[in-house]
Amino acid sequence: MNTDWQSVSSSRRSDNPLYERAQSSSPRSTETPPEEQERAEQAEQSELQTEAAFADEQIQAVNADLNLEDIWQKTLHELALQMPATTFETWVRDTSIIGYKEGEFIVGAPHAWARDWLQSRLRNKIKGILSQLTGRSVQVSFEVRPQPQKRSESPGSAPLYADVPHAAPEATPETMSKPAQVSSTVAGSANPASRVQTNPQRRHDVAQTPAAAAVTKSDTALQGGVFNPRYTFDTFVVGNHNRLAHAAAQSIVEQPGHRFNPLFVYGGVGLGKTHLLHAIGHAMSRHGMQVLYCSSEQFTNDLISAIRQQNTEEYRSKYRQVDLLLIDDIQFIGGKESTQEEFFHTFNHLHAGGRQVVISSDRPPKEIATLEARLRSRFEGGLQADISQPDLETRVAILQSKAQSINQTISTDVLMLIAERVESNIRELEGALNRLIIQAPFHNRQLDRFVAESILDTLVPQRRPREAASVVRIVARHFHLTEETLLGRSRTKEVANARQMAMYLLREENGLSLINIGELLGGRDHSTVRHGVEKVAQDIERDEGVRREVVALREKIYEPPGS
């Protein structure tokens, strides 16, 4: 490694008091006789030369003691022992030592991200190692100093990371000063297996680009390559379970970046979150907006690739120069510090510029345990809209819409039967309909309720709730109570809520009469039971927490014993 020894030597001279005195010495008074002055100047010059030589010897001793290359290699070795291999490979291995000046080591980083990460994460550790190696107190600073040549690696030799181990730094002027042109190449969808290619000449491009896709007005004809062509607002069946999310989605299409930003849509698997995101993407791309849709996993993979390939400008431009960013399954960035750091700054950049952000998750922000507080705060600062399980009427409407889309005429009785049997999610609901249509011809008769029942008995076994006594036991355990407490006379809020939940489930799932429920729950009056059932039903409509409690308890009481 080439070290600027001249600058080091120069700085050492300036630090040396002998050298400083020699440099600042002024000429003798003009009143001294010329001969005496000349002799004095010669003597002083000789003395100064001696002192300067001594100062140089001191500097050379310091430089000899500080073999910078050797010291830095030892530092790297020590860091490699103390850090995870993936962290060292990503952030530290390509660093170098630039110089040593006035008690400060100057470390070169390959790019701005590495510089900022080292400054925030490793500065004290590196400072401590260097102080130990040199036997003196030192300071450390970091500068961007790209390697002259990039390491050559075969495509298969690079390590694969589950996530960048630590936080990526904030956007810097170096990385943001020259934004690259956002690519409008259609690149993929959340479900590559169902991707539709509408332009054969672009298939090669699609295969070569990341799964995230930037869409501009010119790509409208190619939306099948990005969004599922069936996932539009026209095919989105609206019910009580998703009305708020649907209304908010339409509102942001009309006025993006204003009222609901971000829009955070959450709900269980297969309930229509991705459908809604695709519908928003379809609508806004038709308005000429630049739209970027990807999963949180793709966001992470792109970040890792950008760091390893040192093309952070392109990465940031890709995600920040859009009108609409759609991120699916954001819960998977939980616990990934670097991904959360970069998404935090990406979100801030878009939000500050009035750009719309739409996020989906399987749970609300407060329930993503490993989500950073600052991200949770931003997600909760917009509109949170939940999509819950559809009710019976909505499930029938969904099945009717599905049947029409595939040109099938199916009686309402059959659709009602499917809707009664399949309650979990829309994906399973449509799957049951598809299997019914496929298998019906093998029964050599028209698809009626009898045929549908015989097919569904094998496809979707009818679930039955546990017996009433088991339901009481399950509710008590769920709320961390004993059965005696639940059946007793305690009127504390916790016990009363649990008791009313048991009343509701025994009524709705087991079909017991109000009188029978009252007798089972400690001899209570039927009017008390009616009040409890009605209260839980009302709470389900307005309280997401109660709704989730009911869903969880339903799953438990329908589980086979011993499961």
XYZ file of C-alpha atoms in Angstrom:
563
model
C 0.000 0.000 0.000
C 1.277 3.479 -0.802
C 1.249 5.853 2.159
C 1.818 9.564 1.865
C 4.907 9.543 4.056
C 5.839 13.079 2.954
C 2.596 14.453 4.368
C 3.110 12.388 7.514
C 6.667 13.682 7.891
C 5.505 17.224 7.255
C 2.824 16.953 9.904
C 5.315 15.550 12.397
C 7.683 18.490 11.824
C 4.852 20.920 12.472
C 4.055 19.090 15.719
C 7.668 19.190 16.944
C 8.451 22.262 19.125
C 12.090 22.250 18.030
C 11.136 22.387 14.413
C 8.508 25.032 15.115
C 11.109 27.179 16.902
C 13.540 26.796 14.024
C 10.918 27.882 11.523
C 9.716 30.866 13.513
C 13.187 32.258 14.334
C 13.575 35.904 13.203
C 16.767 37.676 11.906
C 19.050 39.548 14.335
C 18.762 43.280 14.837
C 20.202 45.394 12.076
C 22.117 47.347 14.701
C 24.573 44.408 15.177
C 27.862 44.833 13.248
C 27.790 42.896 9.973
C 30.700 40.574 10.811
C 29.270 39.637 14.208
C 25.798 39.202 12.725
C 27.118 36.879 10.024
C 28.957 34.742 12.586
C 25.863 34.604 14.795
C 23.633 33.619 11.869
C 26.032 30.866 10.830
C 26.142 29.517 14.368
C 22.372 29.637 14.689
C 21.887 28.013 11.294
C 24.133 25.169 12.357
C 22.165 24.797 15.564
C 18.869 24.781 13.665
C 20.107 22.137 11.247
C 21.066 19.964 14.172
C 17.655 20.454 15.784
C 15.830 19.778 12.488
C 17.830 16.594 11.998
C 16.832 15.517 15.494
C 13.169 16.268 14.710
C 13.402 14.204 11.512
C 14.866 11.335 13.483
C 11.892 11.538 15.845
C 9.407 11.499 12.950
C 11.168 8.575 11.287
C 11.021 6.697 14.569
C 7.262 7.313 14.764
C 6.737 6.241 11.154
C 8.898 3.171 11.597
C 6.866 2.322 14.663
C 3.619 2.828 12.699
C 3.835 0.389 9.822
C 0.362 1.372 8.668
C -0.234 -1.520 6.321
C 0.801 -4.041 8.928
C -1.280 -2.330 11.596
C -4.389 -2.286 9.404
C -4.013 -5.947 8.448
C -3.833 -6.811 12.135
C -6.887 -4.632 12.738
C -8.831 -6.444 10.006
C -7.801 -9.784 11.456
C -9.043 -8.749 14.893
C -12.338 -7.451 13.483
C -12.871 -10.684 11.551
C -12.560 -12.617 14.805
C -15.090 -10.409 16.586
C -17.756 -10.050 13.864
C -20.117 -12.356 11.971
C -18.561 -13.393 8.673
C -21.375 -11.892 6.589
C -21.027 -8.530 8.326
C -17.268 -8.477 7.831
C -17.577 -9.447 4.156
C -20.218 -6.822 3.445
C -18.809 -3.813 5.275
C -15.185 -4.268 6.335
C -13.152 -6.457 4.014
C -12.724 -3.851 1.263
C -11.521 -1.089 3.570
C -7.954 0.252 3.487
C -5.705 2.577 5.452
C -5.133 5.972 3.830
C -2.796 7.623 6.303
C -1.982 8.745 9.817
C -1.916 12.411 10.752
C -1.812 14.235 14.060
C -2.790 11.167 16.072
C -5.612 10.214 13.715
C -5.837 7.165 11.462
C -7.688 7.802 8.184
C -9.519 4.705 6.938
C -10.714 4.349 3.351
C -14.165 2.850 2.640
C -15.222 1.570 -0.808
C -18.438 3.635 -0.909
C -20.503 6.116 1.104
C -22.711 3.462 2.680
C -19.706 1.600 4.056
C -18.158 4.855 5.278
C -21.287 5.876 7.165
C -21.855 2.376 8.528
C -18.284 2.156 9.806
C -18.587 5.603 11.375
C -21.808 4.749 13.215
C -21.185 1.098 14.055
C -17.470 0.332 14.265
C -15.682 3.604 15.013
C -15.137 2.942 18.716
C -14.210 -0.690 18.170
C -11.633 0.190 15.488
C -10.326 3.025 17.637
C -9.828 0.627 20.538
C -7.993 -1.953 18.431
C -5.679 0.664 16.904
C -4.932 2.145 20.319
C -3.984 -1.312 21.571
C -1.773 -2.056 18.571
C 0.070 1.285 18.667
C 0.256 1.676 22.422
C -1.128 5.198 22.293
C -4.473 6.990 22.264
C -5.593 7.556 18.670
C -8.574 8.877 16.745
C -10.187 7.386 13.626
C -11.919 9.008 10.655
C -13.366 7.506 7.485
C -13.270 8.647 3.869
C -14.624 7.214 0.646
C -11.696 5.684 -1.196
C -12.894 3.124 -3.790
C -10.698 0.125 -4.471
C -8.738 0.436 -7.748
C -10.121 -2.873 -8.940
C -13.222 -4.716 -7.904
C -12.737 -8.219 -6.587
C -13.447 -10.729 -9.286
C -15.818 -13.416 -8.167
C -17.643 -16.054 -10.049
C -21.412 -15.695 -9.864
C -21.703 -18.713 -7.636
C -18.927 -17.836 -5.223
C -20.550 -14.849 -3.524
C -22.067 -15.528 -0.100
C -25.841 -15.366 0.157
C -27.151 -13.330 3.064
C -30.507 -13.673 4.746
C -30.253 -9.993 5.515
C -27.632 -7.289 5.698
C -26.592 -7.736 9.324
C -26.615 -4.120 10.511
C -28.152 -0.813 9.658
C -27.491 0.842 6.349
C -26.880 4.569 6.734
C -28.970 7.522 5.777
C -28.947 8.860 2.248
C -25.861 10.976 1.599
C -25.117 13.703 -0.932
C -22.670 11.389 -2.672
C -25.327 8.775 -3.284
C -28.214 11.098 -4.033
C -26.625 13.775 -6.207
C -26.986 11.895 -9.470
C -30.249 9.987 -9.538
C -30.421 7.432 -12.295
C -33.321 7.139 -14.677
C -35.962 4.810 -13.301
C -36.316 1.780 -15.494
C -39.733 1.202 -16.941
C -38.988 -2.412 -17.761
C -41.680 -4.785 -16.634
C -40.045 -7.168 -14.242
C -42.291 -9.430 -12.246
C -45.070 -9.873 -9.759
C -45.688 -11.172 -6.320
C -46.441 -14.553 -7.825
C -44.042 -15.270 -10.692
C -45.770 -18.541 -11.436
C -48.957 -16.725 -12.391
C -47.227 -13.976 -14.330
C -48.751 -13.239 -17.729
C -46.485 -12.376 -20.652
C -48.278 -10.154 -23.132
C -45.305 -9.232 -25.299
C -43.111 -12.164 -26.417
C -40.294 -9.853 -27.482
C -39.871 -8.657 -23.877
C -39.734 -12.101 -22.253
C -35.979 -12.077 -22.160
C -35.984 -8.674 -20.438
C -38.491 -9.861 -17.884
C -36.384 -12.862 -16.987
C -33.295 -10.752 -16.500
C -34.679 -8.021 -14.238
C -35.541 -8.054 -10.508
C -38.967 -9.036 -9.339
C -39.880 -5.510 -8.413
C -41.336 -3.641 -11.356
C -41.505 0.033 -12.239
C -44.494 0.811 -14.419
C -45.034 3.947 -16.453
C -47.778 4.984 -18.809
C -45.985 3.332 -21.709
C -46.199 0.000 -19.898
C -49.973 0.018 -19.482
C -50.371 -2.538 -22.248
C -47.926 -4.792 -20.410
C -49.594 -4.748 -17.032
C -50.137 -8.487 -17.200
C -46.410 -8.872 -16.729
C -46.523 -6.946 -13.454
C -49.974 -7.149 -11.946
C -52.411 -10.021 -12.009
C -54.880 -8.967 -14.734
C -57.789 -10.274 -12.623
C -56.859 -8.178 -9.600
C -58.707 -4.954 -10.374
C -61.267 -2.850 -8.540
C -63.964 -4.282 -10.829
C -63.360 -7.810 -9.541
C -62.873 -6.834 -5.900
C -65.994 -7.917 -3.990
C -66.779 -5.410 -1.243
C -68.311 -6.456 2.068
C -68.298 -5.417 5.691
C -64.978 -7.190 6.152
C -63.068 -4.987 3.686
C -65.173 -1.880 3.114
C -62.788 0.556 4.791
C -59.725 -0.781 2.957
C -61.531 -0.610 -0.392
C -62.772 2.951 0.175
C -59.304 4.105 1.232
C -57.723 2.473 -1.819
C -60.088 4.260 -4.178
C -59.489 7.524 -2.352
C -55.722 7.420 -2.821
C -56.140 6.635 -6.516
C -58.117 9.860 -6.828
C -55.740 11.899 -4.622
C -52.439 10.061 -4.134
C -50.061 11.274 -1.455
C -52.603 13.374 0.413
C -55.193 12.024 2.789
C -54.143 8.441 3.541
C -50.372 8.239 3.338
C -49.305 5.634 4.066
C -52.196 3.259 3.629
C -51.482 0.207 5.771
C -53.685 -2.764 4.846
C -53.547 -5.786 7.114
C -55.336 -9.092 7.508
C -54.902 -12.845 7.366
C -53.667 -14.937 4.471
C -55.850 -15.095 1.375
C -58.264 -12.303 2.289
C -57.559 -9.952 -0.637
C -54.675 -7.701 0.438
C -52.578 -8.412 -2.647
C -55.673 -8.074 -4.839
C -56.215 -4.584 -3.460
C -52.576 -3.550 -3.974
C -52.680 -4.774 -7.568
C -55.945 -2.927 -8.148
C -54.355 0.319 -6.934
C -51.360 -0.310 -9.183
C -53.552 -0.947 -12.216
C -55.561 2.226 -11.666
C -52.629 4.566 -11.018
C -50.525 3.248 -13.886
C -53.449 4.011 -16.200
C -53.250 7.596 -14.923
C -49.659 7.803 -16.140
C -48.114 7.388 -12.699
C -44.810 5.634 -12.095
C -45.663 2.614 -9.973
C -43.321 0.215 -8.192
C -44.657 -2.996 -6.675
C -42.583 -5.556 -4.806
C -42.545 -7.799 -1.782
C -40.513 -6.908 1.283
C -38.290 -9.881 0.474
C -37.436 -8.376 -2.913
C -36.704 -5.021 -1.276
C -34.208 -6.776 0.995
C -32.608 -8.762 -1.829
C -32.179 -5.627 -3.932
C -30.538 -3.867 -0.989
C -28.029 -6.674 -0.476
C -27.244 -6.753 -4.185
C -26.749 -2.973 -4.295
C -24.302 -3.022 -1.403
C -22.274 -5.898 -2.796
C -22.176 -4.469 -6.315
C -21.597 -0.892 -5.088
C -24.485 0.544 -7.113
C -26.453 2.226 -4.353
C -27.318 5.213 -6.540
C -29.269 2.995 -8.907
C -30.961 1.177 -6.034
C -32.118 4.341 -4.311
C -33.242 5.900 -7.547
C -35.288 2.810 -8.348
C -37.260 2.962 -5.110
C -37.397 6.718 -4.578
C -38.170 8.151 -8.013
C -41.716 6.751 -8.214
C -45.184 8.171 -7.666
C -46.496 5.071 -5.910
C -44.632 2.430 -3.912
C -46.542 -0.775 -3.143
C -44.875 -3.092 -0.617
C -46.431 -6.501 0.085
C -45.936 -8.477 3.321
C -43.975 -5.802 5.168
C -43.948 -7.973 8.312
C -40.985 -9.890 6.898
C -38.615 -6.940 7.398
C -39.037 -7.362 11.141
C -35.674 -8.051 12.746
C -33.711 -7.066 9.621
C -31.920 -3.945 10.747
C -30.413 -2.851 7.438
C -33.646 -3.379 5.534
C -35.592 -1.390 8.113
C -32.996 1.383 8.045
C -33.137 1.718 4.264
C -36.927 1.445 4.120
C -37.158 4.141 6.802
C -35.199 6.600 4.643
C -36.995 5.516 1.470
C -40.339 6.074 3.165
C -39.280 9.499 4.451
C -38.053 10.523 0.996
C -41.317 9.528 -0.688
C -43.572 10.891 2.032
C -41.788 14.253 2.123
C -42.203 14.523 -1.642
C -45.941 13.834 -1.529
C -45.561 10.371 -3.084
C -47.998 7.636 -2.092
C -46.947 4.544 -0.124
C -49.210 1.498 0.296
C -48.177 -1.356 2.568
C -49.704 -4.735 3.328
C -49.118 -7.013 6.297
C -50.682 -9.999 8.000
C -50.973 -7.991 11.229
C -51.184 -4.356 12.385
C -47.928 -2.450 13.020
C -48.167 -2.727 16.798
C -48.155 -6.541 16.537
C -44.971 -6.782 14.434
C -42.758 -7.409 17.437
C -39.363 -6.831 15.790
C -40.388 -3.705 13.879
C -38.433 -0.588 14.847
C -40.443 1.984 16.796
C -39.768 4.767 14.283
C -41.194 2.660 11.426
C -44.155 1.599 13.527
C -44.834 5.256 14.268
C -44.821 6.153 10.578
C -47.059 3.248 9.624
C -49.532 4.216 12.324
C -49.399 7.850 11.182
C -51.427 7.052 8.082
C -54.583 4.972 7.794
C -54.675 1.397 9.063
C -57.382 -0.625 7.329
C -57.998 -4.240 8.262
C -59.430 -6.949 6.031
C -61.064 -9.665 8.103
C -62.786 -12.917 7.208
C -65.810 -12.312 4.977
C -69.259 -13.107 6.321
C -71.518 -15.712 4.725
C -73.271 -13.318 2.345
C -69.979 -11.872 1.135
C -68.526 -15.354 0.613
C -71.476 -16.218 -1.600
C -70.990 -12.980 -3.570
C -67.294 -13.801 -4.026
C -68.181 -17.246 -5.359
C -70.746 -15.754 -7.751
C -68.140 -13.323 -9.075
C -65.638 -16.137 -9.503
C -68.158 -18.332 -11.328
C -69.047 -15.508 -13.717
C -65.383 -14.822 -14.462
C -64.903 -18.411 -15.651
C -68.277 -18.564 -17.468
C -69.874 -21.095 -15.137
C -73.528 -21.089 -14.085
C -73.882 -22.534 -10.603
C -76.984 -22.514 -8.444
C -77.178 -20.368 -5.346
C -77.765 -23.505 -3.229
C -74.403 -24.921 -4.276
C -72.619 -21.620 -3.727
C -74.237 -21.313 -0.301
C -73.040 -24.804 0.594
C -69.452 -23.959 -0.347
C -69.631 -20.694 1.593
C -70.908 -22.523 4.673
C -68.147 -25.118 4.509
C -65.197 -22.801 3.777
C -64.852 -19.857 6.153
C -61.102 -19.352 6.476
C -60.137 -17.241 3.458
C -61.018 -16.291 -0.102
C -58.204 -18.315 -1.631
C -59.544 -21.555 -0.159
C -63.071 -20.513 -1.066
C -62.206 -20.112 -4.751
C -60.103 -23.264 -4.642
C -63.065 -25.292 -3.408
C -65.219 -23.908 -6.234
C -62.592 -24.819 -8.832
C -62.272 -28.379 -7.538
C -66.038 -28.751 -7.487
C -66.297 -27.674 -11.133
C -63.512 -30.058 -12.164
C -64.894 -33.119 -10.349
C -68.610 -32.622 -11.002
C -68.580 -34.153 -14.557
C -67.367 -37.492 -13.143
C -70.673 -37.879 -11.276
C -72.642 -38.026 -14.548
C -75.316 -35.627 -13.403
C -75.957 -31.915 -13.102
C -74.068 -30.088 -10.354
C -76.660 -29.735 -7.611
C -76.481 -29.579 -3.841
C -76.406 -33.375 -3.475
C -73.419 -33.759 -5.824
C -71.715 -30.766 -4.239
C -72.098 -32.262 -0.753
C -70.615 -35.598 -1.813
C -67.616 -33.856 -3.383
C -67.099 -31.380 -0.560
C -67.227 -34.162 2.052
C -63.943 -35.446 0.624
C -62.424 -32.066 -0.234
C -63.508 -30.030 2.780
C -64.507 -32.274 5.690
C -67.258 -30.635 7.711
C -65.844 -29.274 10.933
C -67.820 -29.590 14.111
C -67.268 -27.652 17.315
C -66.232 -29.310 20.552
C -68.909 -30.186 23.074
C -70.145 -27.362 25.261
C -68.076 -28.287 28.326
C -64.913 -28.256 26.200
C -65.769 -24.794 24.870
C -65.989 -23.461 28.429
C -62.632 -25.035 29.263
C -61.002 -23.595 26.092
C -62.295 -20.077 26.811
C -61.075 -20.226 30.414
C -57.592 -21.302 29.350
C -57.463 -18.690 26.601
C -58.060 -15.926 29.145
C -55.772 -17.535 31.761
C -58.623 -18.290 34.136
C -59.777 -21.405 35.943
C -63.139 -22.912 35.042
C -64.280 -22.286 38.600
C -63.547 -18.562 38.223
C -65.331 -18.384 34.868
C -68.420 -20.128 36.268
C -68.320 -18.301 39.598
C -69.678 -14.951 40.763
C -66.677 -12.713 40.075
C -67.648 -9.530 38.237
C -64.210 -8.166 37.431
C -63.841 -6.848 33.907
C -61.493 -9.648 32.841
C -63.769 -12.416 34.085
C -66.957 -10.780 32.764
C -65.463 -10.376 29.285
C -64.336 -14.003 29.192
C -67.744 -15.202 30.421
C -69.559 -13.172 27.741
C -67.204 -14.592 25.104
C -68.143 -18.099 26.222
C -71.841 -17.171 25.986
C -71.356 -15.890 22.441
C -69.461 -18.963 21.223
C -71.859 -21.428 22.833
C -74.732 -19.611 21.149
C -73.178 -19.064 17.699
C -71.041 -22.178 17.292
C -72.789 -24.830 19.388
C -76.310 -23.506 18.871
C -77.345 -23.838 22.507
C -80.416 -22.041 23.767
C -80.062 -19.057 26.081
C -81.498 -21.100 28.957
C -79.050 -23.985 28.399
C -76.100 -21.556 28.207
C -77.203 -19.917 31.467
C -77.421 -23.276 33.228
C -73.999 -24.331 31.909
C -72.380 -21.073 33.045
C -73.271 -21.271 36.730
C -77.067 -20.935 36.640
C -77.353 -17.501 35.074
C -80.591 -15.946 33.855
C -81.337 -16.150 30.126
C -81.581 -12.329 29.900
C -78.014 -12.074 31.222
C -76.911 -14.516 28.535
C -78.744 -12.554 25.832
C -77.019 -9.347 26.940
C -73.616 -11.067 26.871
C -74.145 -12.490 23.378
C -75.340 -9.154 21.999
C -72.467 -7.255 23.594
C -69.820 -9.508 22.027
C -71.573 -9.272 18.649
C -71.473 -5.462 18.872
C -67.831 -5.467 19.986
C -66.881 -7.624 17.003
C -68.179 -4.927 14.671
C -66.214 -2.075 16.220
C -63.215 -3.586 18.024
C -60.453 -5.297 16.067
C -59.045 -6.845 19.240
C -62.326 -8.579 20.083
C -62.673 -9.748 16.494
C -59.264 -11.380 16.638
C -60.075 -13.021 19.970
C -63.183 -14.585 18.454
C -61.287 -15.856 15.407
C -58.594 -17.394 17.617
C -61.134 -19.072 19.887
C -63.121 -20.407 16.942
C -59.993 -22.068 15.608
C -59.414 -23.688 18.996
C -62.915 -25.027 19.463
C -62.925 -26.556 15.975
C -59.569 -28.265 16.422
C -59.879 -32.042 16.822
C -59.156 -33.171 20.399
C -55.469 -33.872 20.964
C -54.325 -31.730 18.012
